[in-house]
């Protein structure tokens, strides 16, 4: 639980205190006076450094943890978010946070922003996935934000954002035997009903009728039917819809181009879908003035006597035919039908989010999400939102040269993969072939950022929920 106490000095705090401090700031003299000795020499104010001081009975709280913020002239919102999470992660039980100490005039970061970052970082830093078959761990953790102004609105907003991200992480971390396409669809239905959103879920018979041959092609090797999940939010009268399209591949074995890893970590191949659903949750809970549809094509990519094979030709929903040159390039196949469907439903802007290529992870590691766009203004707008949410993203090119390679088929309009370099751009160019004229498009390749290899202050190892906050921010 995160609460606020107004105008309470940390000196009165009965619970342990977290005290952020810039390198050039002095510890409050009144605080030192009552402590009875100058603790300054024991406090490391370097960025991200924690110094725990025992109050030895001089205060009602037993410890005070200083968290160094480094030089004030070097501070950024991203560094504040991270430093607070470092402090909160080690906190045991309920703690009080002295927000005014982190305010920076130099960086133009006021008290309400500090409270917002603290609440968000607290919620994200405490996340843990509950082991299958176990009850969630009950703890008495919690945060009390000490602030002189009313920051309850900031806390409330931060929690809407963080809780949605946590839901996305739970979906991503759930093993694929417990997160099949029908489970993802069931979650989306539940989310829609809870938030009063319109929804529909198409299964194989409807998809056949519709002609979604690319999604169905990938689905052939699985005993579980494919799902095309659609959730719609109508928060504005007559503005055109933006579609958030997320890859919902609940397990990617590679198909007959079998992954040499046995598909390890490929339960995360539905994180694009999970993260766009989280963005929808934020948009709906905050009642933002926008029209947004969320489309998640979902299936497993498996092997069986019925699975799709190299050299097969699929007919996509758009009518374009696709020669399969690699069954492991399945994400673009399920996404191309979803993009066409979004445009058929009237979307004028499309953002797709997908763990699409290993190549993007090689280029940008887990640090940056790869961004591709057919429209500079839309791209700039997206980057502004990403900056506000401190989610790192970097633009990579699409190019006619790559499109030419994709069109080099003797039997179909397109091939689904091209061996060699520029894998991330080629994946993007494939998708762009399905974006009709006049539709603005962004493709986010989150193959590197959807799941973390190591514990971090703001997320443990596993699903991160990346881009959910940025996508919602676009509509604020
Ligand atoms: N889901 C994978 C991409 C991926 C790789 C995500 C590593 C996370 C970590 C995707 O379906 C895939 O297999 N892509 C292929 C494309 C290739 C065959 C053109 C890849 O990146 O190797
Ligand atoms: Zn694949
Ligand atoms: Zn995949």
PDB file of C-alpha atoms in Angstrom, residues 197-415:
ATOM      1  CA  UNK A 197     -14.756  -2.288 -23.006  1.00  0.00           C
ATOM      2  CA  UNK A 198     -16.195  -3.867 -26.147  1.00  0.00           C
ATOM      3  CA  UNK A 199     -14.463  -7.062 -27.240  1.00  0.00           C
ATOM      4  CA  UNK A 200     -14.601 -10.050 -29.531  1.00  0.00           C
ATOM      5  CA  UNK A 201     -12.487 -13.153 -29.942  1.00  0.00           C
ATOM      6  CA  UNK A 202     -12.286 -14.905 -33.315  1.00  0.00           C
ATOM      7  CA  UNK A 203     -11.331 -18.612 -33.361  1.00  0.00           C
ATOM      8  CA  UNK A 204     -10.416 -20.948 -36.233  1.00  0.00           C
ATOM      9  CA  UNK A 205     -13.871 -21.239 -37.900  1.00  0.00           C
ATOM     10  CA  UNK A 206     -14.292 -17.439 -37.977  1.00  0.00           C
ATOM     11  CA  UNK A 207     -10.684 -16.938 -39.034  1.00  0.00           C
ATOM     12  CA  UNK A 208     -11.164 -19.373 -41.925  1.00  0.00           C
ATOM     13  CA  UNK A 209     -14.330 -17.596 -42.962  1.00  0.00           C
ATOM     14  CA  UNK A 210     -12.489 -14.276 -42.787  1.00  0.00           C
ATOM     15  CA  UNK A 211      -9.482 -15.568 -44.747  1.00  0.00           C
ATOM     16  CA  UNK A 212      -6.747 -15.028 -42.160  1.00  0.00           C
ATOM     17  CA  UNK A 213      -4.534 -17.609 -43.845  1.00  0.00           C
ATOM     18  CA  UNK A 214      -1.222 -16.407 -42.448  1.00  0.00           C
ATOM     19  CA  UNK A 215      -2.318 -16.675 -38.811  1.00  0.00           C
ATOM     20  CA  UNK A 216      -3.978 -20.014 -39.538  1.00  0.00           C
ATOM     21  CA  UNK A 217      -0.868 -21.285 -41.320  1.00  0.00           C
ATOM     22  CA  UNK A 218       1.258 -20.775 -38.219  1.00  0.00           C
ATOM     23  CA  UNK A 219      -1.482 -22.367 -36.126  1.00  0.00           C
ATOM     24  CA  UNK A 220      -1.599 -25.624 -38.159  1.00  0.00           C
ATOM     25  CA  UNK A 221       0.928 -27.480 -35.972  1.00  0.00           C
ATOM     26  CA  UNK A 222      -0.909 -26.790 -32.725  1.00  0.00           C
ATOM     27  CA  UNK A 223      -3.843 -28.641 -31.166  1.00  0.00           C
ATOM     28  CA  UNK A 224      -5.004 -25.310 -29.723  1.00  0.00           C
ATOM     29  CA  UNK A 225      -7.011 -23.059 -32.000  1.00  0.00           C
ATOM     30  CA  UNK A 226      -5.676 -19.634 -32.906  1.00  0.00           C
ATOM     31  CA  UNK A 227      -7.358 -16.596 -31.392  1.00  0.00           C
ATOM     32  CA  UNK A 228      -7.673 -13.123 -32.785  1.00  0.00           C
ATOM     33  CA  UNK A 229      -8.439 -10.985 -29.756  1.00  0.00           C
ATOM     34  CA  UNK A 230     -10.008  -7.559 -30.245  1.00  0.00           C
ATOM     35  CA  UNK A 231     -10.668  -5.098 -27.394  1.00  0.00           C
ATOM     36  CA  UNK A 232     -12.008  -1.647 -28.197  1.00  0.00           C
ATOM     37  CA  UNK A 233     -11.944   1.558 -26.164  1.00  0.00           C
ATOM     38  CA  UNK A 234     -14.168   4.403 -27.275  1.00  0.00           C
ATOM     39  CA  UNK A 235     -13.218   7.495 -25.270  1.00  0.00           C
ATOM     40  CA  UNK A 236     -13.640  10.159 -27.905  1.00  0.00           C
ATOM     41  CA  UNK A 237     -16.424  11.010 -30.325  1.00  0.00           C
ATOM     42  CA  UNK A 238     -15.234  11.168 -33.844  1.00  0.00           C
ATOM     43  CA  UNK A 239     -11.463  10.805 -33.934  1.00  0.00           C
ATOM     44  CA  UNK A 240     -10.141   7.866 -35.946  1.00  0.00           C
ATOM     45  CA  UNK A 241      -8.962   4.773 -34.119  1.00  0.00           C
ATOM     46  CA  UNK A 242      -5.378   3.912 -33.298  1.00  0.00           C
ATOM     47  CA  UNK A 243      -4.706   0.174 -33.264  1.00  0.00           C
ATOM     48  CA  UNK A 244      -2.270  -1.381 -30.799  1.00  0.00           C
ATOM     49  CA  UNK A 245      -1.361  -4.742 -32.295  1.00  0.00           C
ATOM     50  CA  UNK A 246       0.615  -7.174 -30.119  1.00  0.00           C
ATOM     51  CA  UNK A 247       2.278 -10.475 -31.003  1.00  0.00           C
ATOM     52  CA  UNK A 248       0.636 -13.151 -28.855  1.00  0.00           C
ATOM     53  CA  UNK A 249       2.746 -16.207 -29.741  1.00  0.00           C
ATOM     54  CA  UNK A 250       2.331 -18.224 -26.540  1.00  0.00           C
ATOM     55  CA  UNK A 251       5.205 -20.569 -27.430  1.00  0.00           C
ATOM     56  CA  UNK A 252       7.654 -20.418 -30.323  1.00  0.00           C
ATOM     57  CA  UNK A 253       9.420 -23.714 -31.014  1.00  0.00           C
ATOM     58  CA  UNK A 254      10.506 -22.383 -34.397  1.00  0.00           C
ATOM     59  CA  UNK A 255       8.372 -25.007 -36.164  1.00  0.00           C
ATOM     60  CA  UNK A 256      10.276 -27.269 -38.585  1.00  0.00           C
ATOM     61  CA  UNK A 257      13.040 -24.648 -38.542  1.00  0.00           C
ATOM     62  CA  UNK A 258      13.334 -25.882 -34.994  1.00  0.00           C
ATOM     63  CA  UNK A 259      15.105 -23.644 -32.502  1.00  0.00           C
ATOM     64  CA  UNK A 260      18.379 -25.203 -31.341  1.00  0.00           C
ATOM     65  CA  UNK A 261      17.588 -23.928 -27.825  1.00  0.00           C
ATOM     66  CA  UNK A 262      14.481 -26.108 -27.655  1.00  0.00           C
ATOM     67  CA  UNK A 263      12.479 -22.908 -27.389  1.00  0.00           C
ATOM     68  CA  UNK A 264      13.921 -21.857 -24.036  1.00  0.00           C
ATOM     69  CA  UNK A 265      12.540 -18.405 -23.082  1.00  0.00           C
ATOM     70  CA  UNK A 266       9.966 -18.584 -25.875  1.00  0.00           C
ATOM     71  CA  UNK A 267       7.070 -18.415 -23.446  1.00  0.00           C
ATOM     72  CA  UNK A 268       7.884 -14.693 -23.619  1.00  0.00           C
ATOM     73  CA  UNK A 269       6.902 -14.569 -27.288  1.00  0.00           C
ATOM     74  CA  UNK A 270       3.469 -13.263 -26.299  1.00  0.00           C
ATOM     75  CA  UNK A 271       4.817 -10.230 -24.433  1.00  0.00           C
ATOM     76  CA  UNK A 272       3.847  -7.864 -27.262  1.00  0.00           C
ATOM     77  CA  UNK A 273       0.247  -8.979 -26.769  1.00  0.00           C
ATOM     78  CA  UNK A 274       0.474  -8.769 -22.983  1.00  0.00           C
ATOM     79  CA  UNK A 275       1.989  -5.305 -23.107  1.00  0.00           C
ATOM     80  CA  UNK A 276      -0.593  -3.813 -25.476  1.00  0.00           C
ATOM     81  CA  UNK A 277      -3.343  -5.223 -23.232  1.00  0.00           C
ATOM     82  CA  UNK A 278      -1.646  -3.463 -20.311  1.00  0.00           C
ATOM     83  CA  UNK A 279      -1.601  -0.203 -22.284  1.00  0.00           C
ATOM     84  CA  UNK A 280      -5.345  -0.655 -22.921  1.00  0.00           C
ATOM     85  CA  UNK A 281      -5.898  -1.174 -19.212  1.00  0.00           C
ATOM     86  CA  UNK A 282      -4.205   2.145 -18.419  1.00  0.00           C
ATOM     87  CA  UNK A 283      -6.060   3.997 -21.188  1.00  0.00           C
ATOM     88  CA  UNK A 284      -9.406   2.637 -19.944  1.00  0.00           C
ATOM     89  CA  UNK A 285      -8.750   3.128 -16.217  1.00  0.00           C
ATOM     90  CA  UNK A 286      -7.633   6.712 -16.827  1.00  0.00           C
ATOM     91  CA  UNK A 287     -10.573   7.344 -19.166  1.00  0.00           C
ATOM     92  CA  UNK A 288      -8.287   9.021 -21.690  1.00  0.00           C
ATOM     93  CA  UNK A 289      -9.794  11.017 -24.533  1.00  0.00           C
ATOM     94  CA  UNK A 290      -8.945   8.691 -27.418  1.00  0.00           C
ATOM     95  CA  UNK A 291     -10.246   5.875 -29.570  1.00  0.00           C
ATOM     96  CA  UNK A 292      -8.040   2.828 -29.349  1.00  0.00           C
ATOM     97  CA  UNK A 293      -8.405  -0.769 -30.460  1.00  0.00           C
ATOM     98  CA  UNK A 294      -6.173  -3.501 -29.211  1.00  0.00           C
ATOM     99  CA  UNK A 295      -5.622  -6.513 -31.479  1.00  0.00           C
ATOM    100  CA  UNK A 296      -3.737  -9.600 -30.347  1.00  0.00           C
ATOM    101  CA  UNK A 297      -3.268 -12.511 -32.743  1.00  0.00           C
ATOM    102  CA  UNK A 298      -2.433 -15.550 -30.659  1.00  0.00           C
ATOM    103  CA  UNK A 299      -1.241 -19.086 -31.398  1.00  0.00           C
ATOM    104  CA  UNK A 300       1.579 -21.498 -30.652  1.00  0.00           C
ATOM    105  CA  UNK A 301       4.244 -22.264 -33.273  1.00  0.00           C
ATOM    106  CA  UNK A 302       4.684 -26.032 -33.009  1.00  0.00           C
ATOM    107  CA  UNK A 303       5.501 -29.164 -34.971  1.00  0.00           C
ATOM    108  CA  UNK A 304       3.089 -31.942 -35.942  1.00  0.00           C
ATOM    109  CA  UNK A 305       1.928 -33.874 -38.993  1.00  0.00           C
ATOM    110  CA  UNK A 306      -0.183 -30.862 -39.841  1.00  0.00           C
ATOM    111  CA  UNK A 307       2.313 -28.089 -39.197  1.00  0.00           C
ATOM    112  CA  UNK A 308       3.236 -25.617 -41.938  1.00  0.00           C
ATOM    113  CA  UNK A 309       6.491 -26.287 -43.751  1.00  0.00           C
ATOM    114  CA  UNK A 310       9.244 -24.611 -45.719  1.00  0.00           C
ATOM    115  CA  UNK A 311       8.161 -23.720 -49.289  1.00  0.00           C
ATOM    116  CA  UNK A 312       4.453 -23.694 -48.374  1.00  0.00           C
ATOM    117  CA  UNK A 313       2.528 -20.701 -49.675  1.00  0.00           C
ATOM    118  CA  UNK A 314      -0.035 -18.994 -47.434  1.00  0.00           C
ATOM    119  CA  UNK A 315      -2.675 -16.509 -48.518  1.00  0.00           C
ATOM    120  CA  UNK A 316      -2.901 -13.693 -45.987  1.00  0.00           C
ATOM    121  CA  UNK A 317      -6.038 -11.772 -45.046  1.00  0.00           C
ATOM    122  CA  UNK A 318      -4.868  -8.928 -47.289  1.00  0.00           C
ATOM    123  CA  UNK A 319      -4.863 -11.296 -50.292  1.00  0.00           C
ATOM    124  CA  UNK A 320      -1.084 -11.117 -50.586  1.00  0.00           C
ATOM    125  CA  UNK A 321       0.514 -14.541 -50.864  1.00  0.00           C
ATOM    126  CA  UNK A 322       3.556 -15.520 -48.797  1.00  0.00           C
ATOM    127  CA  UNK A 323       6.166 -18.174 -49.500  1.00  0.00           C
ATOM    128  CA  UNK A 324       7.466 -19.720 -46.289  1.00  0.00           C
ATOM    129  CA  UNK A 325      11.244 -19.609 -46.340  1.00  0.00           C
ATOM    130  CA  UNK A 326      11.554 -20.105 -42.581  1.00  0.00           C
ATOM    131  CA  UNK A 327       8.880 -21.420 -40.208  1.00  0.00           C
ATOM    132  CA  UNK A 328      10.580 -19.566 -37.345  1.00  0.00           C
ATOM    133  CA  UNK A 329       9.712 -16.208 -38.903  1.00  0.00           C
ATOM    134  CA  UNK A 330       6.134 -16.730 -37.703  1.00  0.00           C
ATOM    135  CA  UNK A 331       5.585 -13.495 -35.785  1.00  0.00           C
ATOM    136  CA  UNK A 332       5.305 -11.408 -38.943  1.00  0.00           C
ATOM    137  CA  UNK A 333       2.760 -13.911 -40.310  1.00  0.00           C
ATOM    138  CA  UNK A 334       0.360 -13.630 -37.426  1.00  0.00           C
ATOM    139  CA  UNK A 335       0.913  -9.861 -37.262  1.00  0.00           C
ATOM    140  CA  UNK A 336       0.307  -9.160 -40.949  1.00  0.00           C
ATOM    141  CA  UNK A 337      -3.226 -10.559 -40.678  1.00  0.00           C
ATOM    142  CA  UNK A 338      -3.828  -8.597 -37.479  1.00  0.00           C
ATOM    143  CA  UNK A 339      -2.624  -5.363 -39.116  1.00  0.00           C
ATOM    144  CA  UNK A 340      -4.921  -5.949 -42.106  1.00  0.00           C
ATOM    145  CA  UNK A 341      -7.806  -6.654 -39.732  1.00  0.00           C
ATOM    146  CA  UNK A 342      -7.127  -3.424 -37.795  1.00  0.00           C
ATOM    147  CA  UNK A 343      -7.211  -1.429 -41.021  1.00  0.00           C
ATOM    148  CA  UNK A 344     -10.415  -3.218 -42.105  1.00  0.00           C
ATOM    149  CA  UNK A 345     -11.919  -2.123 -38.770  1.00  0.00           C
ATOM    150  CA  UNK A 346     -11.007   1.477 -39.603  1.00  0.00           C
ATOM    151  CA  UNK A 347      -7.699   2.104 -37.809  1.00  0.00           C
ATOM    152  CA  UNK A 348      -5.824   5.090 -39.254  1.00  0.00           C
ATOM    153  CA  UNK A 349      -2.763   4.647 -37.054  1.00  0.00           C
ATOM    154  CA  UNK A 350      -1.213   1.279 -36.209  1.00  0.00           C
ATOM    155  CA  UNK A 351       1.444   0.496 -33.626  1.00  0.00           C
ATOM    156  CA  UNK A 352       2.549  -3.106 -33.520  1.00  0.00           C
ATOM    157  CA  UNK A 353       4.593  -4.502 -30.648  1.00  0.00           C
ATOM    158  CA  UNK A 354       6.420  -7.786 -31.081  1.00  0.00           C
ATOM    159  CA  UNK A 355       9.294  -9.971 -29.952  1.00  0.00           C
ATOM    160  CA  UNK A 356      10.060 -10.214 -33.648  1.00  0.00           C
ATOM    161  CA  UNK A 357      13.768 -10.736 -34.247  1.00  0.00           C
ATOM    162  CA  UNK A 358      16.870 -11.954 -32.468  1.00  0.00           C
ATOM    163  CA  UNK A 359      18.663  -9.393 -34.646  1.00  0.00           C
ATOM    164  CA  UNK A 360      17.216  -6.442 -32.734  1.00  0.00           C
ATOM    165  CA  UNK A 361      18.457  -7.928 -29.471  1.00  0.00           C
ATOM    166  CA  UNK A 362      21.925  -8.293 -31.008  1.00  0.00           C
ATOM    167  CA  UNK A 363      21.897  -4.670 -32.188  1.00  0.00           C
ATOM    168  CA  UNK A 364      20.449  -3.004 -29.093  1.00  0.00           C
ATOM    169  CA  UNK A 365      20.716  -5.683 -26.362  1.00  0.00           C
ATOM    170  CA  UNK A 366      18.185  -5.433 -23.584  1.00  0.00           C
ATOM    171  CA  UNK A 367      18.697  -1.674 -23.441  1.00  0.00           C
ATOM    172  CA  UNK A 368      16.650  -0.275 -26.300  1.00  0.00           C
ATOM    173  CA  UNK A 369      13.464  -1.233 -28.079  1.00  0.00           C
ATOM    174  CA  UNK A 370      13.864  -1.022 -31.864  1.00  0.00           C
ATOM    175  CA  UNK A 371      11.520   1.467 -33.539  1.00  0.00           C
ATOM    176  CA  UNK A 372      10.498   1.586 -37.206  1.00  0.00           C
ATOM    177  CA  UNK A 373       8.020   4.001 -38.734  1.00  0.00           C
ATOM    178  CA  UNK A 374       6.602   5.196 -42.036  1.00  0.00           C
ATOM    179  CA  UNK A 375       5.827   8.653 -40.628  1.00  0.00           C
ATOM    180  CA  UNK A 376       8.322  11.061 -39.004  1.00  0.00           C
ATOM    181  CA  UNK A 377       5.726  13.103 -37.101  1.00  0.00           C
ATOM    182  CA  UNK A 378       4.155   9.982 -35.605  1.00  0.00           C
ATOM    183  CA  UNK A 379       7.628   8.712 -34.715  1.00  0.00           C
ATOM    184  CA  UNK A 380       8.479  12.023 -32.973  1.00  0.00           C
ATOM    185  CA  UNK A 381       5.226  11.865 -31.032  1.00  0.00           C
ATOM    186  CA  UNK A 382       6.027   8.338 -29.948  1.00  0.00           C
ATOM    187  CA  UNK A 383       9.553   9.259 -28.855  1.00  0.00           C
ATOM    188  CA  UNK A 384       8.212  12.121 -26.739  1.00  0.00           C
ATOM    189  CA  UNK A 385       5.978   9.662 -24.902  1.00  0.00           C
ATOM    190  CA  UNK A 386       8.879   7.221 -24.488  1.00  0.00           C
ATOM    191  CA  UNK A 387      11.032  10.023 -23.038  1.00  0.00           C
ATOM    192  CA  UNK A 388       8.327  10.993 -20.536  1.00  0.00           C
ATOM    193  CA  UNK A 389       8.132   7.372 -19.373  1.00  0.00           C
ATOM    194  CA  UNK A 390      11.907   6.859 -19.513  1.00  0.00           C
ATOM    195  CA  UNK A 391      11.627   3.818 -21.762  1.00  0.00           C
ATOM    196  CA  UNK A 392      14.570   3.668 -24.144  1.00  0.00           C
ATOM    197  CA  UNK A 393      13.859   3.263 -27.850  1.00  0.00           C
ATOM    198  CA  UNK A 394      15.968   3.756 -30.961  1.00  0.00           C
ATOM    199  CA  UNK A 395      14.970   4.109 -34.600  1.00  0.00           C
ATOM    200  CA  UNK A 396      16.217   1.679 -37.234  1.00  0.00           C
ATOM    201  CA  UNK A 397      15.553   1.935 -40.970  1.00  0.00           C
ATOM    202  CA  UNK A 398      13.120   0.386 -43.388  1.00  0.00           C
ATOM    203  CA  UNK A 399      14.351   0.526 -47.003  1.00  0.00           C
ATOM    204  CA  UNK A 400      13.296  -0.315 -50.539  1.00  0.00           C
ATOM    205  CA  UNK A 401      16.411  -2.473 -50.821  1.00  0.00           C
ATOM    206  CA  UNK A 402      15.049  -4.777 -48.105  1.00  0.00           C
ATOM    207  CA  UNK A 403      11.582  -4.781 -49.658  1.00  0.00           C
ATOM    208  CA  UNK A 404      13.150  -5.935 -52.922  1.00  0.00           C
ATOM    209  CA  UNK A 405      14.656  -8.948 -51.167  1.00  0.00           C
ATOM    210  CA  UNK A 406      11.265  -9.772 -49.617  1.00  0.00           C
ATOM    211  CA  UNK A 407       9.576  -9.649 -53.044  1.00  0.00           C
ATOM    212  CA  UNK A 408      12.055 -12.098 -54.543  1.00  0.00           C
ATOM    213  CA  UNK A 409       9.784 -15.162 -54.811  1.00  0.00           C
ATOM    214  CA  UNK A 410       8.914 -17.289 -57.851  1.00  0.00           C
ATOM    215  CA  UNK A 411       5.697 -18.592 -56.293  1.00  0.00           C
ATOM    216  CA  UNK A 412       4.227 -15.806 -54.137  1.00  0.00           C
ATOM    217  CA  UNK A 413       4.096 -12.033 -53.597  1.00  0.00           C
ATOM    218  CA  UNK A 414       6.489 -12.150 -50.667  1.00  0.00           C
ATOM    219  CA  UNK A 415       8.846 -14.456 -48.805  1.00  0.00           C
TER     220      UNK A 415
END
